[in-house]
Short mmCIF file of C-alpha atoms and ligand atoms in Angstrom, two decimals:
data_model
loop_
_atom_site.label_atom_id
_atom_site.label_comp_id
_atom_site.label_asym_id
_atom_site.label_seq_id
_atom_site.Cartn_x
_atom_site.Cartn_y
_atom_site.Cartn_z
CA MET E 24 5.36 12.19 17.56
CA VAL E 25 7.25 9.09 16.57
CA LEU E 26 10.39 8.99 14.45
CA ASP E 27 11.62 12.22 15.94
CA LYS E 28 14.67 13.02 13.90
CA PHE E 29 13.84 11.28 10.68
CA GLY E 30 10.34 12.70 10.80
CA SER E 31 11.42 16.22 11.51
CA GLY E 32 13.98 16.10 8.70
CA ILE E 33 11.31 15.17 6.20
CA LYS E 34 8.89 17.63 7.69
CA ASP E 35 11.44 20.39 7.13
CA VAL E 36 11.70 19.41 3.49
CA PHE E 37 7.93 19.71 3.06
CA LYS E 38 7.88 22.98 4.97
CA ARG E 39 10.48 24.38 2.65
CA VAL E 40 8.49 23.47 -0.44
CA MET E 41 5.30 24.90 1.04
CA GLY E 42 7.10 28.10 1.88
CA LEU E 43 8.23 28.73 -1.68
CA GLY E 44 6.17 31.11 -3.78
CA VAL E 45 6.82 29.50 -7.11
CA VAL E 46 8.62 26.23 -7.61
CA ASP E 47 10.95 26.02 -10.59
CA LYS E 48 13.55 23.53 -11.75
CA GLU E 49 16.27 25.01 -9.52
CA ALA E 50 14.02 24.85 -6.48
CA VAL E 51 13.16 21.24 -7.20
CA GLU E 52 16.81 20.36 -7.42
CA ALA E 53 17.74 22.24 -4.25
CA ILE E 54 14.97 20.60 -2.27
CA LEU E 55 15.81 17.16 -3.55
CA ARG E 56 19.36 17.70 -2.35
CA ASP E 57 17.96 18.53 1.09
CA LEU E 58 15.87 15.41 1.00
CA GLN E 59 18.92 13.33 0.08
CA ARG E 60 20.84 14.73 3.01
CA THR E 61 18.03 14.01 5.47
CA MET E 62 17.59 10.49 4.18
CA ILE E 63 21.27 9.68 4.27
CA GLN E 64 21.55 11.04 7.80
CA SER E 65 18.78 8.62 8.72
CA ASP E 66 20.93 5.85 7.32
CA VAL E 67 18.71 5.10 4.37
CA ASP E 68 20.75 3.18 1.81
CA VAL E 69 22.43 5.71 -0.46
CA LYS E 70 21.46 3.86 -3.61
CA LEU E 71 17.80 3.90 -2.58
CA VAL E 72 18.02 7.60 -1.84
CA PHE E 73 19.46 8.41 -5.24
CA GLU E 74 16.98 6.21 -7.05
CA MET E 75 14.14 7.90 -5.27
CA THR E 76 15.25 11.47 -5.89
CA LYS E 77 15.99 10.66 -9.51
CA SER E 78 12.53 9.24 -9.96
CA ILE E 79 10.95 12.29 -8.30
CA LYS E 80 12.93 14.63 -10.50
CA GLU E 81 12.02 12.82 -13.68
CA LYS E 82 8.33 12.76 -12.84
CA VAL E 83 8.13 16.33 -11.66
CA LEU E 84 10.14 17.99 -14.39
CA LYS E 85 8.51 16.08 -17.23
CA GLU E 86 4.98 17.34 -17.32
CA THR E 87 2.74 18.92 -14.73
CA PRO E 88 -0.82 17.58 -14.84
CA LYS E 89 -3.36 20.17 -15.96
CA GLY E 90 -5.00 21.98 -13.11
CA MET E 91 -2.05 21.58 -10.78
CA THR E 92 0.87 23.87 -10.22
CA LEU E 93 4.40 22.50 -10.28
CA LYS E 94 4.56 23.13 -6.57
CA GLU E 95 1.48 21.06 -5.84
CA PHE E 96 2.59 18.31 -8.15
CA PHE E 97 5.99 18.30 -6.51
CA ILE E 98 4.51 17.94 -3.03
CA LYS E 99 2.23 15.15 -4.15
CA THR E 100 5.10 13.32 -5.84
CA LEU E 101 7.30 13.72 -2.77
CA TYR E 102 4.52 12.25 -0.70
CA ASP E 103 4.00 9.27 -3.02
CA GLU E 104 7.67 8.45 -3.28
CA ILE E 105 8.47 8.76 0.40
CA VAL E 106 5.53 6.58 1.29
CA GLY E 107 6.77 4.10 -1.31
CA LEU E 108 10.22 4.12 0.23
CA LEU E 109 8.90 3.44 3.70
CA GLY E 110 6.64 0.62 2.61
CA ARG E 111 3.30 1.10 0.96
CA GLU E 112 1.49 -1.45 3.02
CA LYS E 113 0.01 -0.67 6.34
CA GLY E 114 1.21 -2.93 9.12
CA LYS E 115 -1.53 -4.70 10.98
CA LEU E 116 -2.20 -7.30 13.60
CA GLU E 117 -5.12 -9.55 12.99
CA LEU E 118 -7.52 -9.57 15.90
CA LYS E 119 -8.00 -13.31 16.23
CA ASN E 120 -6.78 -16.25 18.24
CA GLN E 121 -3.32 -17.11 17.03
CA ARG E 122 0.19 -18.20 17.91
CA ILE E 123 2.91 -15.64 17.59
CA LEU E 124 6.62 -16.40 17.86
CA LEU E 125 9.04 -13.54 18.41
CA VAL E 126 12.59 -13.96 17.18
CA GLY E 127 15.60 -11.66 17.10
CA LEU E 128 19.06 -10.97 18.40
CA PHE E 129 20.08 -10.10 21.98
CA GLY E 130 18.60 -6.91 23.31
CA SER E 131 16.46 -6.21 20.26
CA GLY E 132 13.36 -5.86 22.42
CA LYS E 133 11.69 -9.28 22.09
CA THR E 134 10.64 -9.69 25.70
CA THR E 135 9.45 -6.10 25.99
CA THR E 136 7.50 -6.57 22.76
CA CYS E 137 5.89 -9.74 24.14
CA GLY E 138 4.38 -7.57 26.85
CA LYS E 139 3.33 -4.89 24.36
CA LEU E 140 1.63 -7.46 22.16
CA ALA E 141 -0.10 -9.04 25.13
CA LEU E 142 -1.53 -5.70 26.20
CA TRP E 143 -2.51 -4.82 22.59
CA PHE E 144 -4.63 -7.95 22.20
CA LYS E 145 -5.95 -7.88 25.74
CA LYS E 146 -7.19 -4.32 25.33
CA ARG E 147 -9.05 -5.48 22.24
CA GLY E 148 -10.90 -8.18 24.09
CA LEU E 149 -8.89 -11.30 23.27
CA SER E 150 -7.57 -13.69 25.89
CA VAL E 151 -3.81 -13.79 25.94
CA ALA E 152 -1.02 -16.00 27.29
CA LEU E 153 2.76 -15.64 27.25
CA VAL E 154 5.34 -18.40 26.94
CA ALA E 155 8.85 -17.97 28.35
CA CYS E 156 11.14 -19.93 26.04
CA ASP E 157 14.34 -17.99 26.65
CA THR E 158 16.37 -20.45 28.67
CA HIS E 159 19.60 -18.93 27.48
CA ARG E 160 19.83 -15.99 29.83
CA ALA E 161 19.31 -16.51 33.52
CA ALA E 162 16.93 -13.63 34.19
CA ALA E 163 15.00 -13.84 30.94
CA GLN E 164 12.11 -15.97 32.15
CA GLU E 165 11.77 -13.87 35.28
CA GLN E 166 11.53 -10.74 33.13
CA LEU E 167 8.57 -12.23 31.28
CA ARG E 168 6.92 -13.46 34.49
CA GLN E 169 7.11 -9.91 35.82
CA LEU E 170 5.47 -8.58 32.70
CA GLY E 171 2.78 -11.23 33.00
CA LYS E 172 2.08 -10.17 36.55
CA GLN E 173 1.93 -6.52 35.59
CA LEU E 174 -0.54 -7.22 32.78
CA ASP E 175 -2.42 -9.98 34.56
CA VAL E 176 -1.60 -12.45 31.81
CA HIS E 177 -0.67 -16.10 32.40
CA VAL E 178 2.95 -17.04 31.66
CA TYR E 179 3.79 -20.65 30.74
CA ASP E 180 7.29 -21.70 31.75
CA GLU E 181 7.23 -25.47 32.38
CA GLY E 182 10.05 -27.43 30.81
CA LYS E 183 13.78 -27.34 30.38
CA LYS E 184 14.55 -26.84 26.74
CA PRO E 185 12.91 -24.07 24.71
CA GLU E 186 11.04 -26.54 22.49
CA ASP E 187 9.74 -28.42 25.55
CA ILE E 188 8.43 -25.25 27.12
CA ALA E 189 6.84 -24.33 23.83
CA LYS E 190 5.29 -27.78 23.47
CA ASN E 191 3.81 -27.80 26.97
CA ALA E 192 2.31 -24.39 26.46
CA ALA E 193 0.96 -25.21 23.02
CA GLN E 194 -0.85 -28.23 24.46
CA LYS E 195 -2.37 -26.31 27.35
CA ALA E 196 -3.20 -23.01 25.72
CA LYS E 197 -5.66 -24.20 23.12
CA GLU E 198 -7.34 -20.87 22.54
CA GLY E 199 -6.60 -17.21 22.64
CA VAL E 200 -3.53 -15.36 21.51
CA VAL E 201 -0.40 -17.20 22.61
CA ILE E 202 2.83 -15.25 22.40
CA PHE E 203 6.15 -17.13 22.52
CA ASP E 204 9.30 -15.32 23.64
CA SER E 205 12.61 -16.77 22.48
CA ALA E 206 16.30 -16.38 23.19
CA GLY E 207 18.56 -14.21 21.10
CA ARG E 208 22.24 -14.41 20.22
CA ASP E 209 24.80 -11.88 19.10
CA ALA E 210 24.27 -13.07 15.57
CA LEU E 211 22.01 -15.47 13.76
CA ASP E 212 24.31 -18.49 14.06
CA GLY E 213 23.60 -22.14 13.38
CA GLU E 214 22.73 -22.80 17.01
CA LEU E 215 20.07 -20.10 17.16
CA ALA E 216 18.64 -21.10 13.79
CA LYS E 217 18.36 -24.72 14.95
CA GLU E 218 16.70 -23.74 18.21
CA LEU E 219 14.16 -21.52 16.47
CA LYS E 220 13.40 -24.16 13.86
CA LYS E 221 12.66 -26.73 16.54
CA MET E 222 10.40 -24.26 18.31
CA GLY E 223 8.63 -23.50 15.06
CA GLU E 224 7.93 -27.18 14.52
CA VAL E 225 6.16 -27.64 17.84
CA ILE E 226 4.43 -24.25 17.91
CA LYS E 227 3.32 -24.08 14.26
CA PRO E 228 3.01 -20.32 14.63
CA ASP E 229 0.59 -18.20 12.62
CA GLU E 230 3.04 -15.34 12.79
CA VAL E 231 6.79 -15.23 13.23
CA PHE E 232 7.82 -11.67 13.94
CA LEU E 233 11.42 -10.62 13.72
CA VAL E 234 12.16 -7.93 16.28
CA ILE E 235 14.67 -5.36 15.06
CA PRO E 236 15.88 -2.27 16.92
CA ALA E 237 15.61 0.86 14.77
CA ASP E 238 19.11 2.00 15.59
CA ILE E 239 20.70 -0.60 13.34
CA GLY E 240 19.49 1.46 10.37
CA GLN E 241 20.06 -0.07 6.97
CA ALA E 242 21.56 -3.23 8.49
CA ALA E 243 17.92 -4.20 9.06
CA ARG E 244 17.83 -5.38 5.48
CA LYS E 245 20.48 -8.05 5.93
CA GLN E 246 19.04 -9.15 9.23
CA ALA E 247 15.54 -9.53 7.83
CA GLU E 248 16.83 -11.42 4.83
CA GLU E 249 18.90 -13.82 6.94
CA PHE E 250 16.18 -14.56 9.44
CA ASN E 251 13.73 -15.04 6.66
CA LYS E 252 15.99 -17.48 4.88
CA LEU E 253 16.92 -19.54 7.92
CA VAL E 254 13.81 -19.35 10.08
CA GLY E 255 11.02 -17.89 7.95
CA ILE E 256 9.35 -14.70 9.16
CA THR E 257 5.90 -13.25 8.47
CA GLY E 258 6.66 -9.71 9.53
CA VAL E 259 8.95 -7.34 11.34
CA ILE E 260 8.48 -5.31 14.49
CA ILE E 261 10.84 -2.39 14.75
CA THR E 262 11.56 -1.25 18.29
CA LYS E 263 13.23 1.80 19.80
CA MET E 264 11.89 4.14 17.16
CA ASP E 265 11.79 6.78 19.87
CA GLY E 266 15.48 7.03 20.48
CA THR E 267 17.20 7.12 17.13
CA ALA E 268 17.69 9.12 13.98
CA ARG E 269 18.13 5.94 11.98
CA GLY E 270 14.51 4.86 11.99
CA GLY E 271 14.07 5.85 8.36
CA GLY E 272 16.98 3.64 7.39
CA SER E 273 15.60 0.61 9.17
CA LEU E 274 12.10 1.10 7.74
CA ALA E 275 13.32 1.52 4.17
CA ALA E 276 15.73 -1.40 4.55
CA THR E 277 13.02 -3.69 5.86
CA ARG E 278 10.84 -2.80 2.91
CA VAL E 279 13.68 -3.64 0.52
CA SER E 280 14.15 -7.00 2.26
CA GLY E 281 10.63 -7.86 1.16
CA SER E 282 9.21 -8.01 4.68
CA ASN E 283 6.46 -5.85 6.06
CA VAL E 284 6.87 -3.75 9.14
CA ARG E 285 3.84 -4.63 11.22
CA MET E 286 4.24 -2.69 14.46
CA ILE E 287 6.68 -0.21 15.90
CA GLY E 288 7.90 0.18 19.45
CA VAL E 289 8.16 3.78 20.52
CA GLY E 290 9.26 3.58 24.13
CA GLU E 291 10.05 1.29 27.03
CA LYS E 292 6.54 1.18 28.48
CA VAL E 293 4.07 -1.57 27.58
CA ASP E 294 1.75 0.80 25.76
CA ASP E 295 4.47 2.46 23.69
CA PHE E 296 3.37 0.46 20.70
CA GLU E 297 1.80 1.48 17.39
CA GLU E 298 0.57 0.03 14.15
CA TYR E 299 2.89 1.04 11.38
CA ASP E 300 1.24 3.14 8.70
CA PRO E 301 3.60 4.90 6.28
CA GLN E 302 0.83 6.86 4.59
CA ARG E 303 -0.44 8.22 7.85
CA PHE E 304 3.06 8.94 8.98
CA VAL E 305 3.95 11.02 5.93
CA SER E 306 0.51 12.67 5.92
CA ARG E 307 1.06 13.81 9.46
CA LEU E 308 4.34 15.37 8.46
CA ILE E 309 2.78 17.38 5.65
CA GLY E 310 -0.37 18.25 7.49
CA TYR E 311 -3.45 16.22 6.79
CA GLY E 312 -5.58 19.07 5.43
CA ASP E 313 -2.95 20.17 2.96
CA LEU E 314 -2.48 16.68 1.70
CA GLN E 315 -6.17 15.83 1.34
CA GLY E 316 -6.65 18.95 -0.75
CA LEU E 317 -3.75 18.02 -2.98
CA LEU E 318 -4.85 14.46 -3.52
CA GLU E 319 -8.35 15.64 -4.44
CA LYS E 320 -6.93 18.15 -6.81
CA ALA E 321 -4.70 15.56 -8.44
CA LYS E 322 -7.73 13.36 -8.98
CA ASP E 323 -9.73 16.25 -10.42
CA ALA E 324 -6.89 17.23 -12.69
CA GLY E 325 -6.93 13.75 -14.16
CA ALA E 326 -10.69 13.75 -14.62
CA GLU E 327 -10.72 17.20 -16.16
CA GLU E 328 -8.12 16.28 -18.71
CA THR E 329 -9.96 13.13 -19.68
CA ALA E 330 -13.21 15.07 -19.95
CA LYS E 331 -11.62 17.58 -22.26
CA LYS E 332 -10.07 14.91 -24.43
CA MET E 333 -13.29 12.96 -24.59
CA MET E 334 -15.30 16.01 -25.57
CA GLU E 335 -12.94 16.63 -28.42
CA GLY E 336 -13.54 13.07 -29.49
CA LYS E 337 -9.91 12.29 -28.78
CA PHE E 338 -9.56 9.29 -26.60
CA THR E 339 -8.08 5.87 -26.89
CA MET E 340 -9.74 2.52 -26.37
CA ASN E 341 -7.98 2.30 -23.03
CA GLU E 342 -9.41 5.59 -21.86
CA PHE E 343 -12.82 4.54 -23.06
CA PHE E 344 -12.55 1.34 -21.09
CA GLU E 345 -11.26 3.07 -17.99
CA GLN E 346 -14.17 5.46 -18.06
CA LEU E 347 -16.70 2.69 -18.45
CA ASN E 348 -14.97 0.78 -15.73
CA SER E 349 -15.25 3.67 -13.35
CA LEU E 350 -18.86 4.13 -14.35
CA GLN E 351 -19.33 0.65 -13.00
CA LYS E 352 -17.86 1.75 -9.76
CA MET E 353 -19.94 4.93 -9.88
CA GLY E 354 -16.72 6.79 -9.98
CA SER E 355 -15.18 9.29 -12.25
CA LEU E 356 -17.36 9.03 -15.36
CA SER E 357 -20.08 10.80 -13.45
CA LYS E 358 -17.52 13.43 -12.65
CA VAL E 359 -16.56 13.64 -16.29
CA MET E 360 -20.22 13.96 -17.25
CA ASP E 361 -20.66 16.68 -14.68
CA MET E 362 -18.04 18.71 -16.40
CA ILE E 363 -19.73 18.56 -19.75
CA PRO E 364 -22.03 21.55 -20.10
CA GLY E 365 -25.67 20.59 -20.06
CA MET E 366 -25.11 17.10 -18.80
CA SER E 367 -25.89 16.72 -15.21
CA GLY E 368 -23.92 13.63 -14.43
CA GLY E 369 -25.43 13.25 -11.02
CA GLY E 370 -28.93 13.24 -12.48
CA MET E 371 -28.03 10.69 -15.07
CA MET E 372 -26.46 8.39 -12.55
CA LYS E 373 -29.54 8.46 -10.43
CA LYS E 374 -31.69 7.49 -13.37
CA LEU E 375 -29.78 4.30 -14.03
CA PRO E 376 -31.85 1.22 -13.35
CA PRO E 377 -30.61 -0.64 -10.30
CA ASN E 378 -29.53 -3.68 -12.29
CA PHE E 379 -27.44 -1.64 -14.70
CA LEU E 380 -24.17 -2.54 -13.08
CA ASP E 381 -24.94 -6.26 -12.99
CA VAL E 382 -25.79 -6.33 -16.65
CA GLN E 383 -22.57 -4.67 -17.52
CA GLU E 384 -20.19 -6.68 -15.47
CA GLY E 385 -19.97 -9.72 -17.71
CA LYS E 386 -19.62 -7.54 -20.73
CA MET E 387 -16.88 -5.48 -19.16
CA LYS E 388 -14.87 -8.63 -18.56
CA LYS E 389 -15.23 -9.67 -22.16
CA TRP E 390 -14.32 -6.19 -23.37
CA LYS E 391 -11.25 -6.21 -21.22
CA HIS E 392 -10.02 -9.39 -22.88
CA ILE E 393 -10.77 -7.94 -26.28
CA ILE E 394 -8.88 -4.73 -25.56
CA ASN E 395 -5.95 -6.72 -24.24
CA SER E 396 -5.79 -8.56 -27.56
CA MET E 397 -5.45 -5.32 -29.50
CA THR E 398 -2.10 -3.89 -30.46
CA LYS E 399 -1.09 -0.55 -29.02
CA SER E 400 -1.76 1.27 -32.26
CA GLU E 401 -5.21 -0.33 -32.45
CA ARG E 402 -5.98 0.79 -28.94
CA ASP E 403 -4.81 4.31 -29.68
CA ASP E 404 -6.81 4.49 -32.88
CA PRO E 405 -9.59 1.93 -33.01
CA GLU E 406 -10.56 3.11 -36.51
CA LEU E 407 -7.71 0.95 -37.77
CA ILE E 408 -9.65 -2.12 -36.83
CA LYS E 409 -11.31 -3.59 -39.91
CA GLN E 410 -12.58 -7.08 -40.70
CA ASN E 411 -9.40 -9.20 -40.63
CA ARG E 412 -8.20 -7.47 -37.49
CA ILE E 413 -11.57 -8.11 -35.93
CA THR E 414 -11.19 -11.83 -36.62
CA ARG E 415 -7.70 -11.87 -35.16
CA ILE E 416 -8.72 -9.96 -32.03
CA ALA E 417 -11.72 -12.20 -31.46
CA LYS E 418 -9.52 -15.29 -31.72
CA GLY E 419 -6.87 -13.83 -29.46
CA SER E 420 -9.38 -12.92 -26.77
CA GLY E 421 -11.53 -16.03 -27.00
CA THR E 422 -14.59 -14.04 -28.05
CA GLN E 423 -16.81 -13.77 -31.11
CA PRO E 424 -16.25 -11.23 -33.89
CA SER E 425 -19.69 -9.87 -33.02
CA ASP E 426 -18.40 -9.07 -29.52
CA VAL E 427 -15.50 -7.12 -30.97
CA LYS E 428 -17.82 -5.26 -33.29
CA GLU E 429 -20.12 -4.41 -30.45
CA LEU E 430 -17.27 -2.91 -28.46
CA LEU E 431 -16.09 -0.89 -31.45
CA LYS E 432 -19.61 0.36 -32.03
CA SER E 433 -20.01 1.48 -28.45
CA TYR E 434 -16.71 3.27 -28.61
CA GLU E 435 -17.77 5.06 -31.80
CA GLN E 436 -21.13 6.01 -30.33
CA ILE E 437 -19.67 7.50 -27.21
CA LYS E 438 -17.22 9.38 -29.33
CA LYS E 439 -19.96 10.79 -31.53
CA MET E 440 -22.12 11.63 -28.60
CA LEU E 441 -19.37 13.53 -26.89
CA LYS E 442 -18.48 15.41 -30.02
CA MET E 443 -22.01 16.76 -30.28
CA THR E 444 -21.06 19.16 -27.57
CA GLY E 445 -23.01 18.40 -24.52
CA SER E 446 -26.70 18.49 -25.02
CA ALA E 447 -28.86 16.74 -22.51
CA LYS E 448 -30.87 15.50 -25.46
CA ALA E 449 -28.12 13.04 -26.21
CA PHE E 450 -29.24 11.06 -23.25
CA LYS E 451 -32.81 10.78 -24.43
CA ARG E 452 -32.60 10.44 -28.16
CA GLY E 453 -28.96 10.56 -29.09
CA PRO E 454 -26.29 7.90 -29.31
CA LEU E 455 -26.11 7.42 -25.59
CA ALA E 456 -29.70 6.27 -25.54
CA LYS E 457 -28.75 3.63 -28.08
CA LEU E 458 -25.78 2.66 -26.00
CA ALA E 459 -28.02 2.39 -23.01
CA LYS E 460 -30.21 0.02 -24.97
CA GLN E 461 -27.23 -2.12 -25.81
CA PHE E 462 -26.44 -2.40 -22.17
CA GLY E 463 -29.95 -3.67 -21.66
CA MET E 464 -31.00 -0.55 -19.86
CA GLY E 465 -33.94 0.39 -21.99
CA ALA E 466 -34.85 4.05 -22.40
CA MET E 467 -33.35 6.39 -19.92
CA GLY E 468 -35.12 9.33 -18.37
N1 LIG Y 12 13.33 3.26 24.12
C1 LIG Y 12 12.91 2.04 23.87
N2 LIG Y 12 13.46 0.99 24.51
C2 LIG Y 12 13.01 -0.25 24.24
C3 LIG Y 12 11.97 -0.48 23.31
N3 LIG Y 12 11.75 -1.81 23.25
C4 LIG Y 12 12.62 -2.38 24.11
N4 LIG Y 12 13.38 -1.45 24.72
C5 LIG Y 12 14.47 -1.64 25.70
O1 LIG Y 12 15.49 -2.45 25.13
C6 LIG Y 12 16.13 -3.24 26.11
C7 LIG Y 12 16.14 -4.70 25.69
O2 LIG Y 12 14.81 -5.19 25.63
P1 LIG Y 12 14.42 -6.72 25.82
O3 LIG Y 12 12.95 -6.82 25.60
O4 LIG Y 12 14.93 -7.25 27.08
O5 LIG Y 12 15.20 -7.36 24.59
P2 LIG Y 12 15.40 -8.91 24.22
O6 LIG Y 12 16.76 -9.28 24.63
O7 LIG Y 12 15.24 -8.97 22.75
O8 LIG Y 12 14.33 -9.68 24.92
C8 LIG Y 12 15.36 -3.01 27.40
O9 LIG Y 12 16.06 -2.07 28.18
C9 LIG Y 12 14.04 -2.41 26.93
O10 LIG Y 12 13.46 -1.55 27.88
C10 LIG Y 12 11.41 0.66 22.62
O11 LIG Y 12 10.51 0.56 21.78
N5 LIG Y 12 11.90 1.88 22.96
MG1 LIG Y 13 14.40 -11.30 26.14
#
């Protein structure tokens, strides 16, 4: 498992929550203190840590969604927030021919990562070449040539200056994935910036990856920001994740810098290399099964609440729209319908004519504009909307008053239909049948 110490610290936090019978306010606070300690030990910026735990506390202690216990909600919120801290986006390498330039300070792992990248693409069927542009250190080019030999990948090294070597290679290697190694320095000084800029001009790279060792922790933020400002980077590769407790700090700091972590190095060998996926990482710590169950439950809790509200005829224009929108995606409205006694949502969905979704799409767009032009109080209580408001809303949304009226009518009909507590008849003769007609669906069932 990667991220040994950071990962096991977080895992312990989850274990502790799972082990509690009932979670109350005191337990939440105690566990959040544990989480703070773990994060700070991993060199996550203290301000970030406190912001995160504050946000978790506020969410969790405010209101627990119906159908979930505080414990479940707490675990789910922990999961969401930790994933958010580590970077929501999954790191990825595009599998295509491209030019990649690796930049970074001395000893960060650039040359090693060149080899890892070469193997990654080669294993996936692309042709690969390496370019040895580190003329700064005597043995640097030889190190890359050795890697090339080991991986059976061609290494370009003709030329004196880094930009000449890069230029020669760029002319010869027309296709495939071409990976350019570069020289580091102790710091990103003017000389290094100039050298990398010149290389960038002749290479015109598709990707410029900054290589950062995990053990610098939260200093990764400053480094990523500086390199981005002076050289321009498209992503970060964090190396040496295997040997440090500060991995969490470097991941969180990179996220704050605005860069994405694309890959992580987890050892010295050429195949110690992984795509970075914060969701998968945190899921593994909790246990995939546990998490899947919780996420499902959280979704259900939301749907159940909406269903209840809708059946009582209490729902806002926004909720109405959301439900219709998910109907389009064959999503949660069918679930909502399923929960209404006597309405077999699944059956109804199957009876929809195949062009139903097409017909609706244009209308949904229009309705969205209309709803956006309403005030909050109008959205919460559409009954407020009478003639002069209709004119205003139509103007504001670039639609006709008849469009606004149609939306209001549909809202009213759904509301009425749902109030007539669930009889399947509603679908055949009731308001929903009328609504169906409006959508151009004709009679249903
Ligand atoms: N444990 C570990 N060591 C690494 C990793 N990546 C690179 N190294 C080591 O870090 C040292 C410097 O790597 P090198 O690629 O030469 O760095 P460069 O100066 O940026 O080119 C070498 O001893 C590598 O074996 C990694 O992911 N894990
Ligand atoms: Mg090197």
